Amino acid sequence: MPIPPPSDPDRSAARARVAAARAQHWARTQRLTAVLLGLWLATWFGTVFFARDLAHLSVFGWPLSFYLAAQGSSLIYLAVIGAYAWRMRVLDRRFARLLAEAA
């Protein structure tokens, strides 16, 4: 029966650091996604739920509820996409730096 090679403590420590960096990156990604989806859902739901209350206000001759449903939700969705792309770029760079330090 062959004898297994002794484990390298530096290698196992590096693996632990990589695993910790991955877990941290994934947790931050999930949190960011949940917050941005919550914002988008609140915007969409708020527009629909309060449509009757907002109908008496007008923007450029259109009821505010119509304007928010037609334009505002789309603009908020684009802002959510932009914020996600910007923040994920920051998180991915931080993760790459942590991986480089662990190697």
Coordinates of N, CA, C and O in Angstrom, one line a residue:
M1 N 0.8 -1.2 0.0 CA 0.0 0.0 0.0 C 0.9 1.2 0.0 O 1.8 1.4 0.9
P2 N 0.7 2.2 -1.0 CA 1.5 3.3 -1.1 C 1.2 4.3 0.1 O 0.1 4.4 0.5
I3 N 2.2 5.0 0.5 CA 2.1 6.0 1.6 C 1.7 7.3 1.0 O 2.4 7.8 0.0
P4 N 0.6 7.9 1.4 CA 0.2 9.2 0.9 C 1.3 10.3 1.2 O 1.9 10.2 2.3
P5 N 1.5 11.2 0.3 CA 2.4 12.3 0.6 C 1.9 13.2 1.8 O 0.7 13.3 2.0
P6 N 2.9 13.7 2.5 CA 2.4 14.5 3.6 C 1.7 15.8 3.1 O 2.1 16.3 2.0
S7 N 0.7 16.2 3.8 CA 0.0 17.4 3.4 C 0.8 18.6 3.7 O 1.5 18.8 4.7
D8 N 0.8 19.5 2.7 CA 1.5 20.8 2.8 C 0.6 21.8 3.5 O -0.5 22.2 3.1
P9 N 1.0 22.3 4.7 CA 0.2 23.2 5.5 C 0.0 24.5 4.7 O -1.1 25.1 4.8
D10 N 0.9 25.0 3.9 CA 0.8 26.2 3.2 C -0.3 26.1 2.1 O -1.1 27.0 1.9
R11 N -0.3 24.9 1.5 CA -1.3 24.6 0.4 C -2.7 24.6 1.0 O -3.7 25.1 0.4
S12 N -2.9 23.9 2.1 CA -4.2 23.8 2.8 C -4.7 25.2 3.3 O -5.8 25.5 3.2
A13 N -3.7 26.0 3.8 CA -4.1 27.3 4.2 C -4.5 28.2 3.0 O -5.5 29.0 3.1
A14 N -3.8 28.0 1.9 CA -4.2 28.8 0.7 C -5.6 28.3 0.2 O -6.4 29.2 -0.2
R15 N -5.9 27.0 0.3 CA -7.2 26.5 -0.1 C -8.3 27.1 0.8 O -9.4 27.5 0.3
A16 N -8.0 27.2 2.1 CA -9.0 27.7 3.0 C -9.2 29.2 2.7 O -10.4 29.7 2.8
R17 N -8.1 30.0 2.4 CA -8.3 31.4 2.1 C -9.2 31.6 0.8 O -10.0 32.5 0.7
V18 N -8.9 30.7 -0.2 CA -9.7 30.8 -1.4 C -11.2 30.4 -1.2 O -12.1 31.1 -1.7
A19 N -11.4 29.4 -0.3 CA -12.8 29.0 0.0 C -13.5 30.2 0.8 O -14.7 30.5 0.5
A20 N -12.8 30.8 1.7 CA -13.3 31.9 2.4 C -13.6 33.1 1.5 O -14.7 33.8 1.6
A21 N -12.7 33.4 0.5 CA -12.9 34.5 -0.4 C -14.1 34.2 -1.3 O -14.9 35.1 -1.6
R22 N -14.3 32.9 -1.7 CA -15.4 32.6 -2.6 C -16.7 32.7 -1.8 O -17.7 33.2 -2.3
A23 N -16.7 32.3 -0.5 CA -17.9 32.4 0.3 C -18.3 33.9 0.5 O -19.5 34.2 0.4
Q24 N -17.3 34.7 0.8 CA -17.6 36.1 1.0 C -18.1 36.8 -0.3 O -19.1 37.5 -0.2
H25 N -17.5 36.4 -1.4 CA -17.9 37.0 -2.7 C -19.4 36.6 -3.0 O -20.2 37.4 -3.4
W26 N -19.7 35.3 -2.8 CA -21.0 34.8 -3.1 C -22.1 35.5 -2.1 O -23.2 35.8 -2.6
A27 N -21.7 35.6 -0.9 CA -22.6 36.3 0.1 C -22.9 37.7 -0.3 O -24.1 38.2 -0.3
R28 N -21.9 38.4 -0.7 CA -22.1 39.8 -1.2 C -22.9 39.9 -2.4 O -23.7 40.8 -2.6
T29 N -22.7 39.0 -3.4 CA -23.4 39.0 -4.6 C -24.9 38.7 -4.3 O -25.8 39.4 -4.9
Q30 N -25.2 37.8 -3.4 CA -26.6 37.5 -3.1 C -27.2 38.7 -2.4 O -28.4 39.0 -2.7
R31 N -26.5 39.3 -1.5 CA -27.1 40.5 -0.8 C -27.4 41.6 -1.8 O -28.4 42.2 -1.7
L32 N -26.4 41.9 -2.7 CA -26.6 42.9 -3.7 C -27.8 42.6 -4.6 O -28.7 43.5 -4.8
T33 N -28.0 41.4 -5.0 CA -29.1 41.0 -5.9 C -30.4 41.1 -5.1 O -31.4 41.6 -5.7
A34 N -30.4 40.7 -3.9 CA -31.7 40.8 -3.1 C -32.1 42.3 -2.9 O -33.3 42.6 -3.0
V35 N -31.1 43.1 -2.6 CA -31.5 44.5 -2.4 C -32.0 45.2 -3.6 O -33.0 45.9 -3.6
L36 N -31.3 44.9 -4.8 CA -31.7 45.6 -6.0 C -33.0 45.0 -6.5 O -33.9 45.8 -7.0
L37 N -33.3 43.7 -6.3 CA -34.6 43.2 -6.7 C -35.7 43.7 -5.8 O -36.8 43.9 -6.3
G38 N -35.4 43.9 -4.6 CA -36.4 44.4 -3.6 C -36.7 45.9 -4.0 O -37.9 46.3 -4.0
L39 N -35.7 46.6 -4.4 CA -36.0 48.0 -4.9 C -36.8 48.0 -6.1 O -37.8 48.8 -6.2
W40 N -36.5 47.1 -7.1 CA -37.3 47.1 -8.3 C -38.7 46.6 -8.0 O -39.7 47.2 -8.5
L41 N -38.9 45.6 -7.1 CA -40.2 45.1 -6.8 C -41.0 46.2 -6.1 O -42.2 46.4 -6.4
A42 N -40.4 46.9 -5.2 CA -41.1 48.0 -4.4 C -41.5 49.1 -5.4 O -42.6 49.6 -5.3
T43 N -40.7 49.4 -6.4 CA -41.1 50.4 -7.4 C -42.2 50.0 -8.2 O -43.2 50.7 -8.4
W44 N -42.2 48.8 -8.7 CA -43.2 48.2 -9.5 C -44.5 48.1 -8.7 O -45.6 48.5 -9.1
F45 N -44.4 47.5 -7.5 CA -45.6 47.3 -6.7 C -46.2 48.6 -6.3 O -47.5 48.8 -6.2
G46 N -45.4 49.6 -5.9 CA -45.8 50.9 -5.4 C -46.6 51.6 -6.5 O -47.6 52.2 -6.2
T47 N -46.1 51.5 -7.7 CA -46.8 52.2 -8.8 C -48.2 51.6 -9.1 O -49.2 52.3 -9.2
V48 N -48.3 50.2 -9.0 CA -49.6 49.6 -9.3 C -50.5 49.8 -8.1 O -51.7 50.1 -8.2
F49 N -50.0 49.6 -6.9 CA -50.8 49.7 -5.7 C -51.4 51.1 -5.4 O -52.5 51.2 -5.0
F50 N -50.6 52.1 -5.7 CA -51.0 53.5 -5.4 C -51.4 54.2 -6.7 O -51.5 55.4 -6.7
A51 N -51.8 53.5 -7.7 CA -52.2 54.1 -9.0 C -53.4 55.0 -8.8 O -53.4 56.1 -9.4
R52 N -54.4 54.6 -8.1 CA -55.6 55.5 -7.9 C -55.3 56.7 -7.1 O -55.8 57.8 -7.4
D53 N -54.4 56.6 -6.1 CA -54.0 57.8 -5.3 C -53.2 58.8 -6.1 O -53.2 60.0 -5.9
L54 N -52.4 58.3 -7.1 CA -51.5 59.1 -7.9 C -52.2 59.6 -9.1 O -51.6 60.5 -9.8
A55 N -53.4 59.2 -9.4 CA -54.1 59.5 -10.7 C -54.4 61.0 -10.8 O -54.5 61.6 -11.9
H56 N -54.7 61.6 -9.6 CA -55.1 63.1 -9.7 C -53.9 64.0 -9.9 O -54.1 65.1 -10.3
L57 N -52.7 63.5 -9.7 CA -51.5 64.3 -10.1 C -51.1 64.1 -11.5 O -51.3 63.0 -12.0
S58 N -50.6 65.1 -12.2 CA -50.3 65.0 -13.6 C -48.9 65.5 -13.9 O -48.3 66.4 -13.2
V59 N -48.3 64.8 -14.9 CA -46.9 65.2 -15.4 C -47.0 65.3 -16.9 O -47.4 64.3 -17.6
F60 N -46.8 66.5 -17.4 CA -46.9 66.8 -18.8 C -48.3 66.4 -19.3 O -48.4 65.9 -20.5
G61 N -49.3 66.6 -18.5 CA -50.7 66.3 -19.0 C -51.1 64.8 -18.8 O -52.3 64.5 -19.1
W62 N -50.2 64.0 -18.4 CA -50.6 62.6 -18.1 C -50.7 62.3 -16.6 O -50.0 62.9 -15.9
P63 N -51.6 61.4 -16.2 CA -51.7 61.1 -14.8 C -50.3 60.5 -14.3 O -49.6 59.8 -15.1
L64 N -50.0 60.9 -13.1 CA -48.7 60.4 -12.6 C -48.6 58.9 -12.5 O -47.5 58.4 -12.8
S65 N -49.7 58.2 -12.2 CA -49.6 56.8 -12.2 C -49.3 56.2 -13.5 O -48.5 55.2 -13.7
F66 N -49.8 56.8 -14.6 CA -49.5 56.3 -16.0 C -48.1 56.6 -16.3 O -47.4 55.7 -16.8
Y67 N -47.6 57.8 -15.9 CA -46.2 58.2 -16.2 C -45.2 57.2 -15.5 O -44.3 56.8 -16.1
L68 N -45.5 57.0 -14.2 CA -44.6 56.1 -13.4 C -44.6 54.7 -14.0 O -43.6 54.0 -14.1
A69 N -45.8 54.2 -14.4 CA -45.9 52.8 -15.0 C -45.2 52.7 -16.3 O -44.5 51.8 -16.6
A70 N -45.4 53.8 -17.1 CA -44.8 53.7 -18.5 C -43.3 54.1 -18.5 O -42.6 53.5 -19.3
Q71 N -42.9 55.1 -17.7 CA -41.6 55.6 -17.8 C -40.7 55.3 -16.6 O -39.6 54.9 -16.7
G72 N -41.3 55.6 -15.4 CA -40.6 55.5 -14.2 C -40.1 54.1 -13.9 O -38.9 53.9 -13.5
S73 N -40.9 53.1 -14.0 CA -40.5 51.8 -13.7 C -39.3 51.3 -14.7 O -38.4 50.6 -14.3
S74 N -39.5 51.7 -15.9 CA -38.4 51.3 -16.9 C -37.1 52.0 -16.5 O -36.0 51.4 -16.6
L75 N -37.2 53.3 -16.1 CA -35.9 54.0 -15.8 C -35.3 53.4 -14.5 O -34.1 53.3 -14.4
I76 N -36.2 53.1 -13.5 CA -35.7 52.5 -12.3 C -35.0 51.1 -12.6 O -33.9 50.8 -12.1
Y77 N -35.6 50.3 -13.5 CA -35.0 49.1 -13.9 C -33.7 49.3 -14.6 O -32.7 48.5 -14.3
L78 N -33.6 50.3 -15.4 CA -32.3 50.5 -16.1 C -31.2 51.0 -15.0 O -30.1 50.6 -15.1
A79 N -31.7 51.8 -14.0 CA -30.8 52.2 -12.9 C -30.3 51.0 -12.1 O -29.2 50.9 -11.7
V80 N -31.2 50.0 -11.9 CA -30.9 48.8 -11.2 C -29.9 48.0 -11.9 O -28.9 47.5 -11.3
I81 N -30.0 47.9 -13.2 CA -29.0 47.2 -14.0 C -27.7 47.9 -14.0 O -26.6 47.2 -13.8
G82 N -27.7 49.2 -14.1 CA -26.4 49.9 -14.1 C -25.7 49.8 -12.7 O -24.5 49.6 -12.6
A83 N -26.5 49.9 -11.6 CA -25.9 49.7 -10.3 C -25.4 48.3 -10.1 O -24.3 48.2 -9.5
Y84 N -26.1 47.3 -10.6 CA -25.6 46.0 -10.4 C -24.3 45.8 -11.2 O -23.4 45.2 -10.7
A85 N -24.2 46.3 -12.4 CA -23.0 46.1 -13.2 C -21.8 46.8 -12.6 O -20.7 46.3 -12.5
W86 N -22.1 48.0 -12.1 CA -21.0 48.8 -11.4 C -20.5 48.1 -10.2 O -19.3 47.9 -10.0
R87 N -21.5 47.7 -9.3 CA -21.1 47.1 -8.0 C -20.4 45.7 -8.2 O -19.5 45.4 -7.5
M88 N -20.9 44.9 -9.2 CA -20.3 43.6 -9.4 C -18.9 43.8 -10.0 O -18.0 42.9 -9.7
R89 N -18.6 44.8 -10.8 CA -17.3 45.1 -11.2 C -16.4 45.3 -10.0 O -15.3 44.7 -10.0
V90 N -16.8 46.1 -9.1 CA -16.0 46.3 -7.9 C -15.8 45.1 -7.1 O -14.7 44.7 -6.6
L91 N -16.9 44.3 -6.9 CA -16.8 43.0 -6.1 C -15.9 42.0 -6.8 O -15.1 41.3 -6.2
D92 N -16.0 41.9 -8.1 CA -15.2 41.0 -8.9 C -13.7 41.3 -8.8 O -12.8 40.5 -8.7
R93 N -13.4 42.6 -8.9 CA -12.0 43.0 -8.8 C -11.5 42.7 -7.4 O -10.3 42.3 -7.2
R94 N -12.3 43.0 -6.4 CA -11.8 42.6 -5.0 C -11.6 41.1 -4.8 O -10.7 40.7 -4.2
F95 N -12.5 40.3 -5.4 CA -12.4 38.9 -5.4 C -11.1 38.4 -6.1 O -10.4 37.6 -5.6
A96 N -10.8 39.0 -7.3 CA -9.6 38.7 -8.0 C -8.4 39.0 -7.2 O -7.4 38.3 -7.2
R97 N -8.4 40.1 -6.5 CA -7.3 40.5 -5.7 C -7.1 39.5 -4.5 O -6.0 39.2 -4.2
L98 N -8.2 39.1 -3.9 CA -8.1 38.1 -2.8 C -7.6 36.8 -3.3 O -6.8 36.1 -2.6
L99 N -7.9 36.4 -4.5 CA -7.4 35.2 -5.1 C -5.9 35.3 -5.4 O -5.2 34.3 -5.2
A100 N -5.5 36.4 -5.9 CA -4.1 36.6 -6.2 C -3.3 36.6 -4.9 O -2.2 36.0 -4.9
E101 N -3.8 37.1 -3.8 CA -3.1 37.1 -2.5 C -3.0 35.7 -2.0 O -2.1 35.3 -1.3
A102 N -4.1 34.9 -2.2 CA -4.1 33.5 -1.7 C -3.2 32.6 -2.4 O -2.8 31.6 -1.8
A103 N -2.9 32.9 -3.7 CA -2.1 32.0 -4.5 C -0.6 32.1 -4.2 O -0.1 32.7 -3.4

